[in-house]
Amino acid sequence: MSHAKGLIFLGPPGSGKGTQAQLLSAQFTIPHISTGEMLRQAIAQQTELGKKAQHYVDQGELVPDELLLDLIRERLNQDDAQNGWILDGFPRNVSQATFLDKLLSELGKFSEQAINLEVSDHLLIDRLLSRGRKDDNEETIRRRLDVYREKTKPVIDYYHNHGRLTSVDGNPPPEEVTASLNKIVAN
Ligand code: ADP
């Protein structure tokens, strides 16, 4: 059986995950699946999910797992995701990571690779403040970085311990980061 590539982008808010994921998605013609984008869209459309998620997103807290797990399962089952995908923003805690592992072993055909984009704190804050999304005000940014350290850092250890993590320096300008990523993903 051929192995479809599943890339999991990890890294703090402002690390450039979304930008890089989008570029690689175009290059490999596999979908860029961003849970943050899916949630923002659900909130804009005020769907049931959007109404439930809004408060958490506005506060910089994680949305409860049960709101996201079915969404991910359905998304990875769609036709355009059968040759590979790039996940951006998921998994964001260890229980989401174990859920994803179980789901992928059921689906059976994906070889996943986690990529950790490492960026120094002062750059993260500068980038987030210049981006101007609704949840990019100073207070929410601080909370999102705390949530990241508390809940998402252990996900990095999880993939590291399973031998599936590659770290990439995300400090240089975007084109340089893209070049580093290309080398890794081509392997
Ligand atoms: P960033 O990486 O800049 O924080 P995202 O667009 O990935 O931005 O996420 C924005 C918000 O959406 C998060 O602060 C959180 O409230 C919610 N969110 C996104 N993905 C998840 C997830 N996997 N689990 C729980 N909440 C999530």
PDB file of N, CA, C and O in Angstrom, residues 102-132:
ATOM      1  N   LYS A 102      -4.931   7.173  17.007  1.00  0.00           N
ATOM      2  CA  LYS A 102      -5.900   6.086  16.903  1.00  0.00           C
ATOM      3  C   LYS A 102      -6.648   6.191  15.570  1.00  0.00           C
ATOM      4  O   LYS A 102      -6.799   5.207  14.853  1.00  0.00           O
ATOM      5  N   LEU A 103      -7.070   7.398  15.245  1.00  0.00           N
ATOM      6  CA  LEU A 103      -7.786   7.622  13.990  1.00  0.00           C
ATOM      7  C   LEU A 103      -6.913   7.226  12.798  1.00  0.00           C
ATOM      8  O   LEU A 103      -7.368   6.548  11.874  1.00  0.00           O
ATOM      9  N   LEU A 104      -5.645   7.634  12.828  1.00  0.00           N
ATOM     10  CA  LEU A 104      -4.766   7.341  11.692  1.00  0.00           C
ATOM     11  C   LEU A 104      -4.457   5.857  11.592  1.00  0.00           C
ATOM     12  O   LEU A 104      -4.315   5.334  10.486  1.00  0.00           O
ATOM     13  N   SER A 105      -4.398   5.175  12.733  1.00  0.00           N
ATOM     14  CA  SER A 105      -4.151   3.738  12.620  1.00  0.00           C
ATOM     15  C   SER A 105      -5.399   3.035  12.083  1.00  0.00           C
ATOM     16  O   SER A 105      -5.300   2.046  11.355  1.00  0.00           O
ATOM     17  N   GLU A 106      -6.588   3.568  12.361  1.00  0.00           N
ATOM     18  CA  GLU A 106      -7.806   3.032  11.740  1.00  0.00           C
ATOM     19  C   GLU A 106      -7.798   3.266  10.223  1.00  0.00           C
ATOM     20  O   GLU A 106      -8.150   2.393   9.443  1.00  0.00           O
ATOM     21  N   LEU A 107      -7.391   4.476   9.829  1.00  0.00           N
ATOM     22  CA  LEU A 107      -7.391   4.797   8.395  1.00  0.00           C
ATOM     23  C   LEU A 107      -6.267   4.036   7.680  1.00  0.00           C
ATOM     24  O   LEU A 107      -6.375   3.720   6.496  1.00  0.00           O
ATOM     25  N   GLY A 108      -5.181   3.821   8.398  1.00  0.00           N
ATOM     26  CA  GLY A 108      -4.161   2.871   7.964  1.00  0.00           C
ATOM     27  C   GLY A 108      -3.159   3.277   6.909  1.00  0.00           C
ATOM     28  O   GLY A 108      -2.180   2.605   6.722  1.00  0.00           O
ATOM     29  N   LYS A 109      -3.375   4.385   6.213  1.00  0.00           N
ATOM     30  CA  LYS A 109      -2.503   4.604   5.055  1.00  0.00           C
ATOM     31  C   LYS A 109      -1.605   5.833   5.145  1.00  0.00           C
ATOM     32  O   LYS A 109      -0.959   6.185   4.182  1.00  0.00           O
ATOM     33  N   PHE A 110      -1.614   6.487   6.297  1.00  0.00           N
ATOM     34  CA  PHE A 110      -0.829   7.712   6.374  1.00  0.00           C
ATOM     35  C   PHE A 110       0.457   7.527   7.163  1.00  0.00           C
ATOM     36  O   PHE A 110       0.455   6.935   8.240  1.00  0.00           O
ATOM     37  N   SER A 111       1.564   8.033   6.607  1.00  0.00           N
ATOM     38  CA  SER A 111       2.770   8.116   7.425  1.00  0.00           C
ATOM     39  C   SER A 111       2.846   9.561   7.903  1.00  0.00           C
ATOM     40  O   SER A 111       2.899  10.487   7.098  1.00  0.00           O
ATOM     41  N   GLU A 112       2.772   9.758   9.207  1.00  0.00           N
ATOM     42  CA  GLU A 112       2.752  11.144   9.677  1.00  0.00           C
ATOM     43  C   GLU A 112       4.126  11.584  10.127  1.00  0.00           C
ATOM     44  O   GLU A 112       4.942  10.807  10.613  1.00  0.00           O
ATOM     45  N   GLN A 113       4.319  12.877   9.963  1.00  0.00           N
ATOM     46  CA  GLN A 113       5.546  13.505  10.412  1.00  0.00           C
ATOM     47  C   GLN A 113       5.159  14.809  11.105  1.00  0.00           C
ATOM     48  O   GLN A 113       4.406  15.603  10.541  1.00  0.00           O
ATOM     49  N   ALA A 114       5.662  15.001  12.310  1.00  0.00           N
ATOM     50  CA  ALA A 114       5.378  16.248  13.018  1.00  0.00           C
ATOM     51  C   ALA A 114       6.554  17.200  12.831  1.00  0.00           C
ATOM     52  O   ALA A 114       7.713  16.790  12.907  1.00  0.00           O
ATOM     53  N   ILE A 115       6.234  18.442  12.561  1.00  0.00           N
ATOM     54  CA  ILE A 115       7.263  19.463  12.371  1.00  0.00           C
ATOM     55  C   ILE A 115       7.063  20.552  13.405  1.00  0.00           C
ATOM     56  O   ILE A 115       5.970  21.110  13.515  1.00  0.00           O
ATOM     57  N   ASN A 116       8.107  20.815  14.159  1.00  0.00           N
ATOM     58  CA  ASN A 116       8.024  21.845  15.187  1.00  0.00           C
ATOM     59  C   ASN A 116       8.740  23.104  14.725  1.00  0.00           C
ATOM     60  O   ASN A 116       9.946  23.099  14.522  1.00  0.00           O
ATOM     61  N   LEU A 117       7.999  24.173  14.544  1.00  0.00           N
ATOM     62  CA  LEU A 117       8.609  25.451  14.155  1.00  0.00           C
ATOM     63  C   LEU A 117       9.010  26.209  15.414  1.00  0.00           C
ATOM     64  O   LEU A 117       8.145  26.604  16.203  1.00  0.00           O
ATOM     65  N   GLU A 118      10.305  26.403  15.584  1.00  0.00           N
ATOM     66  CA  GLU A 118      10.806  27.047  16.804  1.00  0.00           C
ATOM     67  C   GLU A 118      11.096  28.529  16.556  1.00  0.00           C
ATOM     68  O   GLU A 118      11.853  28.864  15.648  1.00  0.00           O
ATOM     69  N   VAL A 119      10.493  29.375  17.366  1.00  0.00           N
ATOM     70  CA  VAL A 119      10.661  30.824  17.205  1.00  0.00           C
ATOM     71  C   VAL A 119      10.813  31.465  18.582  1.00  0.00           C
ATOM     72  O   VAL A 119      10.123  31.082  19.536  1.00  0.00           O
ATOM     73  N   SER A 120      11.733  32.435  18.696  1.00  0.00           N
ATOM     74  CA  SER A 120      11.920  33.052  20.010  1.00  0.00           C
ATOM     75  C   SER A 120      10.727  33.932  20.400  1.00  0.00           C
ATOM     76  O   SER A 120      10.040  34.502  19.547  1.00  0.00           O
ATOM     77  N   ASP A 121      10.515  34.011  21.718  1.00  0.00           N
ATOM     78  CA  ASP A 121       9.310  34.666  22.253  1.00  0.00           C
ATOM     79  C   ASP A 121       9.107  36.097  21.771  1.00  0.00           C
ATOM     80  O   ASP A 121       7.995  36.488  21.435  1.00  0.00           O
ATOM     81  N   HIS A 122      10.191  36.902  21.733  1.00  0.00           N
ATOM     82  CA  HIS A 122       9.968  38.316  21.379  1.00  0.00           C
ATOM     83  C   HIS A 122       9.479  38.447  19.937  1.00  0.00           C
ATOM     84  O   HIS A 122       8.651  39.288  19.621  1.00  0.00           O
ATOM     85  N   LEU A 123       9.960  37.564  19.064  1.00  0.00           N
ATOM     86  CA  LEU A 123       9.500  37.588  17.668  1.00  0.00           C
ATOM     87  C   LEU A 123       8.030  37.185  17.559  1.00  0.00           C
ATOM     88  O   LEU A 123       7.276  37.749  16.772  1.00  0.00           O
ATOM     89  N   LEU A 124       7.646  36.206  18.372  1.00  0.00           N
ATOM     90  CA  LEU A 124       6.246  35.735  18.336  1.00  0.00           C
ATOM     91  C   LEU A 124       5.302  36.886  18.628  1.00  0.00           C
ATOM     92  O   LEU A 124       4.319  37.108  17.927  1.00  0.00           O
ATOM     93  N   ILE A 125       5.617  37.612  19.701  1.00  0.00           N
ATOM     94  CA  ILE A 125       4.707  38.679  20.129  1.00  0.00           C
ATOM     95  C   ILE A 125       4.653  39.787  19.074  1.00  0.00           C
ATOM     96  O   ILE A 125       3.578  40.251  18.708  1.00  0.00           O
ATOM     97  N   ASP A 126       5.825  40.168  18.524  1.00  0.00           N
ATOM     98  CA  ASP A 126       5.845  41.177  17.448  1.00  0.00           C
ATOM     99  C   ASP A 126       4.974  40.747  16.278  1.00  0.00           C
ATOM    100  O   ASP A 126       4.178  41.518  15.752  1.00  0.00           O
ATOM    101  N   ARG A 127       5.139  39.509  15.878  1.00  0.00           N
ATOM    102  CA  ARG A 127       4.386  39.021  14.715  1.00  0.00           C
ATOM    103  C   ARG A 127       2.887  39.017  14.983  1.00  0.00           C
ATOM    104  O   ARG A 127       2.095  39.416  14.136  1.00  0.00           O
ATOM    105  N   LEU A 128       2.515  38.556  16.176  1.00  0.00           N
ATOM    106  CA  LEU A 128       1.084  38.463  16.475  1.00  0.00           C
ATOM    107  C   LEU A 128       0.454  39.848  16.557  1.00  0.00           C
ATOM    108  O   LEU A 128      -0.655  40.065  16.075  1.00  0.00           O
ATOM    109  N   LEU A 129       1.179  40.792  17.151  1.00  0.00           N
ATOM    110  CA  LEU A 129       0.606  42.135  17.288  1.00  0.00           C
ATOM    111  C   LEU A 129       0.480  42.820  15.934  1.00  0.00           C
ATOM    112  O   LEU A 129      -0.416  43.635  15.726  1.00  0.00           O
ATOM    113  N   SER A 130       1.350  42.484  14.992  1.00  0.00           N
ATOM    114  CA  SER A 130       1.256  43.150  13.692  1.00  0.00           C
ATOM    115  C   SER A 130       0.209  42.481  12.800  1.00  0.00           C
ATOM    116  O   SER A 130      -0.160  43.015  11.768  1.00  0.00           O
ATOM    117  N   ARG A 131      -0.304  41.307  13.209  1.00  0.00           N
ATOM    118  CA  ARG A 131      -1.238  40.570  12.373  1.00  0.00           C
ATOM    119  C   ARG A 131      -2.663  41.117  12.482  1.00  0.00           C
ATOM    120  O   ARG A 131      -3.389  41.179  11.505  1.00  0.00           O
ATOM    121  N   GLY A 132      -3.066  41.487  13.720  1.00  0.00           N
ATOM    122  CA  GLY A 132      -4.337  42.182  13.901  1.00  0.00           C
ATOM    123  C   GLY A 132      -5.599  41.355  13.796  1.00  0.00           C
ATOM    124  O   GLY A 132      -6.667  41.887  13.495  1.00  0.00           O
TER     125      GLY A 132
END
